[in-house]
PDB file of C-alpha atoms and ligand atoms in Angstrom:
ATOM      1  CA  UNK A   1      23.732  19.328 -65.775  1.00 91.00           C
ATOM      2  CA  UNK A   2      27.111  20.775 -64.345  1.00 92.00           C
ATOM      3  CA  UNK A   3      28.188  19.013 -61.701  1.00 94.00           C
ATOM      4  CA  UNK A   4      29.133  22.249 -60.098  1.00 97.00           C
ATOM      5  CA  UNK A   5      27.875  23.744 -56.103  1.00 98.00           C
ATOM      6  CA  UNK A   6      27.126  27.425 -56.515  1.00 98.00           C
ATOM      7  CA  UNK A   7      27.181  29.363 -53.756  1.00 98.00           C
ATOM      8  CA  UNK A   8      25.263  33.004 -53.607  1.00 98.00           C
ATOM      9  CA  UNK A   9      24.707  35.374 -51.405  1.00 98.00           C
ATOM     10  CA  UNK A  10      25.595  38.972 -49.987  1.00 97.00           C
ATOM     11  CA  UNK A  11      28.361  40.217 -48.983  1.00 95.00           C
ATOM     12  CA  UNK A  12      29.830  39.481 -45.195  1.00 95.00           C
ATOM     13  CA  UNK A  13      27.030  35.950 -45.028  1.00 97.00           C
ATOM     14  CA  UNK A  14      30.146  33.888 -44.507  1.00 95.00           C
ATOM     15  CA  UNK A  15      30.437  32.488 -48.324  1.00 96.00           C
ATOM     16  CA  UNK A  16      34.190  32.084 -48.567  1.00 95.00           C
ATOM     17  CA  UNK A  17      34.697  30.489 -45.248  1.00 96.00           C
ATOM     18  CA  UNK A  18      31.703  27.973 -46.252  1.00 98.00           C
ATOM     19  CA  UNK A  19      32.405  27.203 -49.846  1.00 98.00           C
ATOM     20  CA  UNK A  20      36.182  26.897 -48.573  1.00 97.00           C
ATOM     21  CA  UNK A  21      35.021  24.203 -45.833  1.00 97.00           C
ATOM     22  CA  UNK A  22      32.453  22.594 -48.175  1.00 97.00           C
ATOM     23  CA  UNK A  23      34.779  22.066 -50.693  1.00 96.00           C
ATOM     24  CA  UNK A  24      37.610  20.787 -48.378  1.00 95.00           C
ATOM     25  CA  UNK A  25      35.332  18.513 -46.559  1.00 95.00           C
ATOM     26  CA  UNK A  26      34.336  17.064 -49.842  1.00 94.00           C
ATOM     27  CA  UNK A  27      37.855  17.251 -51.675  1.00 92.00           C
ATOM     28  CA  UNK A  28      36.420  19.091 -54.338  1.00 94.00           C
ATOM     29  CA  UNK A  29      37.825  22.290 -55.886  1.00 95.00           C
ATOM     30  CA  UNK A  30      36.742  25.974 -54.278  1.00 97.00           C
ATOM     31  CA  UNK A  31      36.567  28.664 -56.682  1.00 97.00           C
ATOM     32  CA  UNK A  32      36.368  32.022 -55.205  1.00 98.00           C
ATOM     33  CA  UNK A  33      35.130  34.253 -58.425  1.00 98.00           C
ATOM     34  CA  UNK A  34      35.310  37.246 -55.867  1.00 98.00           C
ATOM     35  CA  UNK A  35      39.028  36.968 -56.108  1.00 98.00           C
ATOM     36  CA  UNK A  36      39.342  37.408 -59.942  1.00 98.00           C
ATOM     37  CA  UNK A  37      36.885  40.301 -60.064  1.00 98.00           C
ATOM     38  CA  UNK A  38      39.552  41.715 -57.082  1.00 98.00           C
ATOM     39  CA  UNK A  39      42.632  40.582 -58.930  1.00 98.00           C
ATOM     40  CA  UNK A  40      41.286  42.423 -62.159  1.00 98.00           C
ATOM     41  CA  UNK A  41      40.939  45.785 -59.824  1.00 97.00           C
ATOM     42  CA  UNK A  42      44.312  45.340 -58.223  1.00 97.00           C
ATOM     43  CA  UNK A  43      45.696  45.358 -61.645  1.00 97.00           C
ATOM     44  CA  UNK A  44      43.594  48.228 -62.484  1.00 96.00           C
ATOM     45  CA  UNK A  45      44.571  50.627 -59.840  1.00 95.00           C
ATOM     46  CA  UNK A  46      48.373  49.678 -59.844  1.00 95.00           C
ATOM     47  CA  UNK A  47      48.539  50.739 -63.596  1.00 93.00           C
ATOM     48  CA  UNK A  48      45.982  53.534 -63.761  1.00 89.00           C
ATOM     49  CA  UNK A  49      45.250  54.426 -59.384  1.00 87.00           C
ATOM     50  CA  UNK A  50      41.497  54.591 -58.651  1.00 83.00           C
ATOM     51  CA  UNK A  51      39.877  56.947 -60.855  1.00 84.00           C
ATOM     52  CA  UNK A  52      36.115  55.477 -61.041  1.00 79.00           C
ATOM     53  CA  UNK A  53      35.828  57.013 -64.510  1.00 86.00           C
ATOM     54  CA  UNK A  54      38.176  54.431 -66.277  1.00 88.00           C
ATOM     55  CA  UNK A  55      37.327  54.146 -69.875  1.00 92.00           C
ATOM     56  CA  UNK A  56      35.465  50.559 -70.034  1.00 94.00           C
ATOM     57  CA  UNK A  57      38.296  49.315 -72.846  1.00 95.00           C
ATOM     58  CA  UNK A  58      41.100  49.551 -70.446  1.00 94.00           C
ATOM     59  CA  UNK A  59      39.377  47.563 -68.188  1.00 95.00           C
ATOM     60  CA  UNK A  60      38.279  44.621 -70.652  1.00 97.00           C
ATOM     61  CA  UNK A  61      41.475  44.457 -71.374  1.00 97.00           C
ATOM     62  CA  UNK A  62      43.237  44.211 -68.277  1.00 96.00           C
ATOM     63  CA  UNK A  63      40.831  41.248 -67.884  1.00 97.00           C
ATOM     64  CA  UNK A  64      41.500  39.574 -71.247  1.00 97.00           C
ATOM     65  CA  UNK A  65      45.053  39.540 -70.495  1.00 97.00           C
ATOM     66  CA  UNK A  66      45.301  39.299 -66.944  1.00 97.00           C
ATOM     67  CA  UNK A  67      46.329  35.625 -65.760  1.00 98.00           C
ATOM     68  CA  UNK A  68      44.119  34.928 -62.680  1.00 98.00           C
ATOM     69  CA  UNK A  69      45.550  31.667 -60.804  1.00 97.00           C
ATOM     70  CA  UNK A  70      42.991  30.082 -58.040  1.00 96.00           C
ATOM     71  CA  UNK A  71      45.777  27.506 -56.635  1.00 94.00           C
ATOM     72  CA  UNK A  72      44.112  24.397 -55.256  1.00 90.00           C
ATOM     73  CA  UNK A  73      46.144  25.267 -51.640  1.00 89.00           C
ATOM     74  CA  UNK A  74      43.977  28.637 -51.624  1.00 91.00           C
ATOM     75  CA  UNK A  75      44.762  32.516 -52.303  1.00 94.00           C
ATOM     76  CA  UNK A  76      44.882  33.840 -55.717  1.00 98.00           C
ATOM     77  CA  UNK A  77      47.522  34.670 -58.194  1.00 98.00           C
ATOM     78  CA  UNK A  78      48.187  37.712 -60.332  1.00 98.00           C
ATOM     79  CA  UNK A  79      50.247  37.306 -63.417  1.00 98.00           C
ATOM     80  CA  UNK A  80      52.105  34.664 -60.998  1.00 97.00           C
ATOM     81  CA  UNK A  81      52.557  36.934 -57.986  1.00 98.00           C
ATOM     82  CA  UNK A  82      50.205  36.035 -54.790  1.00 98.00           C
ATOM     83  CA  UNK A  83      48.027  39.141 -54.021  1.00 98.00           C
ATOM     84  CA  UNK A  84      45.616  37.288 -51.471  1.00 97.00           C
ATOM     85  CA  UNK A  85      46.041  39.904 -49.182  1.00 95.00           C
ATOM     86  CA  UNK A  86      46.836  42.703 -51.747  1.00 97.00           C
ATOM     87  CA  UNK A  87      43.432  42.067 -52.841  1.00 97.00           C
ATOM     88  CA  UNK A  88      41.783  42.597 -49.420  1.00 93.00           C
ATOM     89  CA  UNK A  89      42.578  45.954 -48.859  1.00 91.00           C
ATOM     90  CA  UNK A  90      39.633  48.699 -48.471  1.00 88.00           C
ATOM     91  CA  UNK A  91      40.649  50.123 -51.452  1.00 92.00           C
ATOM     92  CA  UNK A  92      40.814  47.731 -53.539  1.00 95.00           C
ATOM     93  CA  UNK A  93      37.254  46.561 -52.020  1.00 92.00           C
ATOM     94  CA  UNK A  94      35.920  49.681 -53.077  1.00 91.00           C
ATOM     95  CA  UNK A  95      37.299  49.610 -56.913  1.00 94.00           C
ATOM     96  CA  UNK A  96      36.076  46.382 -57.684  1.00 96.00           C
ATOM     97  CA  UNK A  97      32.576  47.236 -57.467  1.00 94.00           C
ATOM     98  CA  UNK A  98      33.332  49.599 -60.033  1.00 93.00           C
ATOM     99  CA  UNK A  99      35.256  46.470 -62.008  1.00 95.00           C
ATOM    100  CA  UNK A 100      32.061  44.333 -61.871  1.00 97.00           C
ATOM    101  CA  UNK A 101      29.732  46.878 -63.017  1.00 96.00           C
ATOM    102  CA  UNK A 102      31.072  46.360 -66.577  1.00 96.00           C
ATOM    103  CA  UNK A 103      29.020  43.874 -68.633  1.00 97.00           C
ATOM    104  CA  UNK A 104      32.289  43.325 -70.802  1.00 98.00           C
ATOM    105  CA  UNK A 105      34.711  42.958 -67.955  1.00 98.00           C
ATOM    106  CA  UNK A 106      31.476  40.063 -66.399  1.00 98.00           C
ATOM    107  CA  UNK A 107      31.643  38.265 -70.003  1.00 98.00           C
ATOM    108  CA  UNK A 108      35.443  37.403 -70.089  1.00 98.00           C
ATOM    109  CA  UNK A 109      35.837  36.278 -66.037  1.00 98.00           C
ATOM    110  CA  UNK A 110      32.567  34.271 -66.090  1.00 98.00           C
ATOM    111  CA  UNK A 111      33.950  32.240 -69.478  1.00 98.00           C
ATOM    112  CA  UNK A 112      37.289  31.663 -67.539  1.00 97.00           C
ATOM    113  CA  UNK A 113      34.690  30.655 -64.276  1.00 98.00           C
ATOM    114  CA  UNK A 114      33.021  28.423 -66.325  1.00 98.00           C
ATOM    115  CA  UNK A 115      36.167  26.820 -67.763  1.00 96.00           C
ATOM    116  CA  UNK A 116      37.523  26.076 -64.143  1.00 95.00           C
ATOM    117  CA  UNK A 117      33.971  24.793 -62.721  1.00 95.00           C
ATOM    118  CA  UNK A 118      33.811  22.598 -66.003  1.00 93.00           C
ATOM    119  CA  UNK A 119      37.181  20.825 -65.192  1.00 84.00           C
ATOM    120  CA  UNK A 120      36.401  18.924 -62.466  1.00 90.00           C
ATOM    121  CA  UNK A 121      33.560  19.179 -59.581  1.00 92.00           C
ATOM    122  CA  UNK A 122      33.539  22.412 -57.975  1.00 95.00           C
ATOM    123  CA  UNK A 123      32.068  24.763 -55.001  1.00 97.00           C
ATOM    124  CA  UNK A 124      32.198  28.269 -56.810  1.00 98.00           C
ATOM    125  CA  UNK A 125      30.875  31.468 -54.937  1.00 98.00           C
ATOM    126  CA  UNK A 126      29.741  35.142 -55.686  1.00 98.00           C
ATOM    127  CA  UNK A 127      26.878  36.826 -57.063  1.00 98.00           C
ATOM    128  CA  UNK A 128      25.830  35.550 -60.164  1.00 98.00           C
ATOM    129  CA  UNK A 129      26.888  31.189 -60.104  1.00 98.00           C
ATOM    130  CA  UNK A 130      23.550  30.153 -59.848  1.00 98.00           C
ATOM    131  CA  UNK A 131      21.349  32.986 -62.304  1.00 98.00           C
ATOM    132  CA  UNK A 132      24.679  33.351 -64.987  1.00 98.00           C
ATOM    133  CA  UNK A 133      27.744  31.078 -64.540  1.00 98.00           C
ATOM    134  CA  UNK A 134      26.068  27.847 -64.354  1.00 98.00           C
ATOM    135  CA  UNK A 135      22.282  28.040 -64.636  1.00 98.00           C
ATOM    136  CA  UNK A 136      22.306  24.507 -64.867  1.00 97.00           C
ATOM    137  CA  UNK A 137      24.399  23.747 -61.529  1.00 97.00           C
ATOM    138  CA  UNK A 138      23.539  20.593 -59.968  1.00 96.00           C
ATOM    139  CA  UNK A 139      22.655  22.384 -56.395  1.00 97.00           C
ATOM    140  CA  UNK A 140      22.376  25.931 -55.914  1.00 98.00           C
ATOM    141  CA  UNK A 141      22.428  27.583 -52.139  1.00 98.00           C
ATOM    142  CA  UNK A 142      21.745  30.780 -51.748  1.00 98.00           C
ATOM    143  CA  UNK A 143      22.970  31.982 -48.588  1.00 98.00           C
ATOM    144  CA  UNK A 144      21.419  34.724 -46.461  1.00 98.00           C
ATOM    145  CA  UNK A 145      21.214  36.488 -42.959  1.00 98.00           C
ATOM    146  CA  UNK A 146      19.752  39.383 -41.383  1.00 97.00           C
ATOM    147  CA  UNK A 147      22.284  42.720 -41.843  1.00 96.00           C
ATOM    148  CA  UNK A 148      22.864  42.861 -38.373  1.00 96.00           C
ATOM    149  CA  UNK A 149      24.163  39.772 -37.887  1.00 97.00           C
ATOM    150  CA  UNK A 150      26.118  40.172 -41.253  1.00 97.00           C
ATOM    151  CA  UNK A 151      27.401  42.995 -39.452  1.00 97.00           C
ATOM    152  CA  UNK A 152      28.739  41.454 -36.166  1.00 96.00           C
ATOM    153  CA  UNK A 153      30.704  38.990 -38.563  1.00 94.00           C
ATOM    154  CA  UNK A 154      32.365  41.452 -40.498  1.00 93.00           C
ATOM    155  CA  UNK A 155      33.377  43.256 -37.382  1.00 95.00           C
ATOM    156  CA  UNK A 156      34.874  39.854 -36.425  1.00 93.00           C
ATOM    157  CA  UNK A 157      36.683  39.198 -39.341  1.00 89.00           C
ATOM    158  CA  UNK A 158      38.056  43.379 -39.499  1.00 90.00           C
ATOM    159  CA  UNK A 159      38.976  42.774 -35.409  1.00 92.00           C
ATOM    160  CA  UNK A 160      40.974  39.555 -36.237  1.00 91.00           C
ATOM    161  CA  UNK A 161      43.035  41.538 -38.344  1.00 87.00           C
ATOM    162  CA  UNK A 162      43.154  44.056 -35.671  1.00 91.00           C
ATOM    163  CA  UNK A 163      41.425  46.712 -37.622  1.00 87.00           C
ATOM    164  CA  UNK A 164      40.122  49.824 -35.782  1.00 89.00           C
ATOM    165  CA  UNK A 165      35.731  48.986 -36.125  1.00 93.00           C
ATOM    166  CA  UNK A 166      33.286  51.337 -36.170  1.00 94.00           C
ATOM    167  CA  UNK A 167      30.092  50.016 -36.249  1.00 95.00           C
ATOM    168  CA  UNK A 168      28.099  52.726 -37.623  1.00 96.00           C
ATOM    169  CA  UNK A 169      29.577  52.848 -39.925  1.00 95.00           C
ATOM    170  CA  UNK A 170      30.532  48.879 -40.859  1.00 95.00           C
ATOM    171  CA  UNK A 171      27.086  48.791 -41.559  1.00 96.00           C
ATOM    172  CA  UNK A 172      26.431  51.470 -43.938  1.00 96.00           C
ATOM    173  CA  UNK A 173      28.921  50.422 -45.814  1.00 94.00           C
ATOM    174  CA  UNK A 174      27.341  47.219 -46.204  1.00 95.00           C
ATOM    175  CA  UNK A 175      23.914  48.415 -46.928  1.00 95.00           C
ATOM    176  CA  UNK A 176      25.870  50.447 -49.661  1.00 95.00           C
ATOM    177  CA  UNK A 177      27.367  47.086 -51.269  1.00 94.00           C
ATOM    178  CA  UNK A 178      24.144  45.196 -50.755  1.00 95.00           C
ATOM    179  CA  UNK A 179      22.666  48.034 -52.753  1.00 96.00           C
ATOM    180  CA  UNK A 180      25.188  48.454 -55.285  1.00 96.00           C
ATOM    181  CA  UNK A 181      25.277  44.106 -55.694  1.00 96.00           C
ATOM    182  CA  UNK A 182      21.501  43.970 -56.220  1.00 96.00           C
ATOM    183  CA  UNK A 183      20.891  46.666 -58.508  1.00 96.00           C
ATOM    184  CA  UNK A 184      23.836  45.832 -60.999  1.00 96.00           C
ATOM    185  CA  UNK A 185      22.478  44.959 -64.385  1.00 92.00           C
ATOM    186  CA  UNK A 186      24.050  42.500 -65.263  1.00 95.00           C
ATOM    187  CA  UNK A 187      25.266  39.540 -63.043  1.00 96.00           C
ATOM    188  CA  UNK A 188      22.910  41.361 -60.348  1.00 96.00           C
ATOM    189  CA  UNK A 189      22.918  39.561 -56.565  1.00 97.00           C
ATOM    190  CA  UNK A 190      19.419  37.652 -57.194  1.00 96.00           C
ATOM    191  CA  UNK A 191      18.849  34.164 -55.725  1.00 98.00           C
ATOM    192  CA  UNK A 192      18.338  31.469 -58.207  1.00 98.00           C
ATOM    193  CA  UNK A 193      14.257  29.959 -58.607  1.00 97.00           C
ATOM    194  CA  UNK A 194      15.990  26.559 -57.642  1.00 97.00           C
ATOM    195  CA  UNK A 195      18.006  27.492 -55.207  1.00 98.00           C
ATOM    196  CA  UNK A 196      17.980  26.487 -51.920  1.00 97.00           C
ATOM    197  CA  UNK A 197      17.762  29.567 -49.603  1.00 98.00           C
ATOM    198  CA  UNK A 198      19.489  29.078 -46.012  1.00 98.00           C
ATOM    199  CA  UNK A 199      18.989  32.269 -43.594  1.00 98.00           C
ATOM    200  CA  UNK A 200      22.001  31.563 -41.537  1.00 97.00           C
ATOM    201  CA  UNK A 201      21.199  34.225 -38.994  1.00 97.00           C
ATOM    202  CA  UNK A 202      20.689  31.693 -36.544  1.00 96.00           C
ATOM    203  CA  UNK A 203      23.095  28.882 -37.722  1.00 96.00           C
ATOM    204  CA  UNK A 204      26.536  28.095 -36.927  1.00 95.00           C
ATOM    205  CA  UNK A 205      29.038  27.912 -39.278  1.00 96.00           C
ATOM    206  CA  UNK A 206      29.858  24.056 -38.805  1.00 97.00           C
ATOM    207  CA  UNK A 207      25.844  23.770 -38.991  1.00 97.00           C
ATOM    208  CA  UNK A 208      25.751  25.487 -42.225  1.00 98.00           C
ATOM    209  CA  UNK A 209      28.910  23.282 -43.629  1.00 98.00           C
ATOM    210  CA  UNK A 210      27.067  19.858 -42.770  1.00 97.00           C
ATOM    211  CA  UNK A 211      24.060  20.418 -44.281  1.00 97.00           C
ATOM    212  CA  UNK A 212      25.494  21.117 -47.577  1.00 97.00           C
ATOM    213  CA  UNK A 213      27.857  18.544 -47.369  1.00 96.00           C
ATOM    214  CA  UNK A 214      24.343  16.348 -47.090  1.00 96.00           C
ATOM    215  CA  UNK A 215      22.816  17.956 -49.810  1.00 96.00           C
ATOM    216  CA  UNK A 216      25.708  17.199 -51.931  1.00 95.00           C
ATOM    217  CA  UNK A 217      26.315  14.066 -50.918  1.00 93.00           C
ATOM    218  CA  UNK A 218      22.687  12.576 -51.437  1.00 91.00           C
ATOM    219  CA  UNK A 219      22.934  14.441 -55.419  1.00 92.00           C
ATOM    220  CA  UNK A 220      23.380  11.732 -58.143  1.00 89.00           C
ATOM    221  CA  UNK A 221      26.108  13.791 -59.957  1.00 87.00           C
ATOM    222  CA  UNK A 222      28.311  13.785 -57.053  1.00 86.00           C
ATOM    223  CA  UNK A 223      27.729  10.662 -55.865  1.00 79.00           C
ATOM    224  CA  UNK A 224      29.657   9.181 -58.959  1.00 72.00           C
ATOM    225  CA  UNK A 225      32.221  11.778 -58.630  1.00 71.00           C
ATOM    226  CA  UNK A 226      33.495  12.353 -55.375  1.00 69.00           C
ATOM    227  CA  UNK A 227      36.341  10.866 -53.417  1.00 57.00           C
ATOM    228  CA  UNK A 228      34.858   8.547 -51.071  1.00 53.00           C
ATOM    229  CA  UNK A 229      37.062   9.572 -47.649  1.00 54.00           C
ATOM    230  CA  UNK A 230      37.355   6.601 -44.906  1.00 45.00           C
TER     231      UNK A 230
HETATM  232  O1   DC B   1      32.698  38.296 -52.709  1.00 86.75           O
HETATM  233  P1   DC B   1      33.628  39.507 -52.712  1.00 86.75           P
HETATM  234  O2   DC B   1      33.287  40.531 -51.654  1.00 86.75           O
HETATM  235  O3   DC B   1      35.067  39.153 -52.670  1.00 86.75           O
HETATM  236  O4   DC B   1      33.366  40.229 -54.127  1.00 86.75           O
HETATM  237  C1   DC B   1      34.112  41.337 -54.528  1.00 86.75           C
HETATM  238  C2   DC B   1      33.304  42.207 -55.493  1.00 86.75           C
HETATM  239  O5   DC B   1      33.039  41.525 -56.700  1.00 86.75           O
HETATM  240  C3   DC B   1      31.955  42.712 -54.983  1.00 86.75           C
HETATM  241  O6   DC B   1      31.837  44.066 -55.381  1.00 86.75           O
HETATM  242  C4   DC B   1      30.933  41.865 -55.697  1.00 86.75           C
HETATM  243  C5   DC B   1      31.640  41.480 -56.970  1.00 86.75           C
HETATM  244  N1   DC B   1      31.328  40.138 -57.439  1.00 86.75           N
HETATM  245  C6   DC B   1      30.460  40.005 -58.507  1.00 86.75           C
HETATM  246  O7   DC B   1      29.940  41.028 -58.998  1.00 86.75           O
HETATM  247  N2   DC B   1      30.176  38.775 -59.002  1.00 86.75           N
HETATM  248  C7   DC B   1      30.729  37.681 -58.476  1.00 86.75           C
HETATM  249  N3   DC B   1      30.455  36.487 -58.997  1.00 86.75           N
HETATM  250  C8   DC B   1      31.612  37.784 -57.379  1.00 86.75           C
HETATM  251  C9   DC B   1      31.874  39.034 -56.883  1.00 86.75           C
END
């Protein structure tokens, strides 16, 4: 058994902000595998722009020899530069759907996933932790809530960063991703048979948090492992 928290869900359910909280609360490490799949995309589209027909061997090898840093203090590194908000951008969003459609590209950045989350106890998030990275995780949480809801957050989070919102269409875009994340082939957005689903449509965030810090806390592989905080 990996003692390893995977975290799935859909896009805008609040997964970073939670597996960033779990993690801190338990001073484990957070692995955000959205990042690298965003870092490889970056890299893509500043060496080749954002031409969705990219031959599949440029990409896998972009992602062979890309160096992906998750720092412990958050963000993510490109070949040593931070791009934690280069990654972010609309664009970018866009292109790395395209990035994690390829089977090949999916191979090489779950090995280096599984390398991290084999380190040392770890909260890891994305699509795929709980069906691909580590089938054998010691908890699995899938997270959910209903679109609209999933919605209203990711109009928070674009109004924070004083974005211009349109609702409309906020949420057919995310139908689109939910769409495009379920029906990829391979490392498809599919909750795990022994995962733990939470709807979170009607939770808080700090609600969410505590309850898998209990779940975690109460599992014999952590219990031996984790840094017991006074
Ligand atoms: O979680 P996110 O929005 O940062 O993910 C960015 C993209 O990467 C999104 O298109 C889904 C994809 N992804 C994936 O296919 N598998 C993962 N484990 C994580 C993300």
């Amino acid at each position: 058994m990996d003692c390893v928290v995977a975290i799935d869900g859909p896009v805008a359910v609040g997964k970073s902000s939670v597996a960033r909280r779990v993690a801190a609360a338990l001073g484990i490490r957070h692995i955000n595998t959205g990042a690298m799949y965003r870092a490889v995309a970056l890299k893509l589209m500043r060496l080749r722009g954002d031409d969705p027909n990219v031959d599949e061997a440029t990409m896998v090898d972009i992602a062979r020899n890309a160096r992906i840093d998750l720092p412990r203090e958050g963000g993510v590194l490109l070949d040593g530069e931070d791009v934690s908000d280069a990654i972010r951008d609309e664009q970018v969003s866009n292109f790395t759907a395209v990035v994690a459609d390829s089977a090949k590209v999916r191979d090489i950045l779950v090995e280096h996933q599984r390398r991290l989350g084999a380190d040392e106890p770890s909260v890891l998030e994305g699509r795929d932790i709980g069906t691909v990275v580590f089938k054998n995780a010691a908890l699995k949480i899938f997270l959910d809530a209903s679109p609209q809801v999933r919605v209203e957050r990711r109009v928070g989070q674009l109004r924070s960063k004083g974005l211009p919102v349109n609702r409309e269409e906020v949420f057919q875009d995310l139908l689109e991703r939910d769409q495009r994340d379920r029906l990829r082939p391979t490392g498809g957005l599919k909750m795990a048979d022994d995962a733990t689903l939470i709807d979170t449509t009607h939770y808080e965030e700090d609600f969410v948090i505590e309850l898998i810090c209990a779940l975690v806390r109460e599992h014999p592989c952590f219990q031996e492992r984790l840094v017991v905080r006074t």
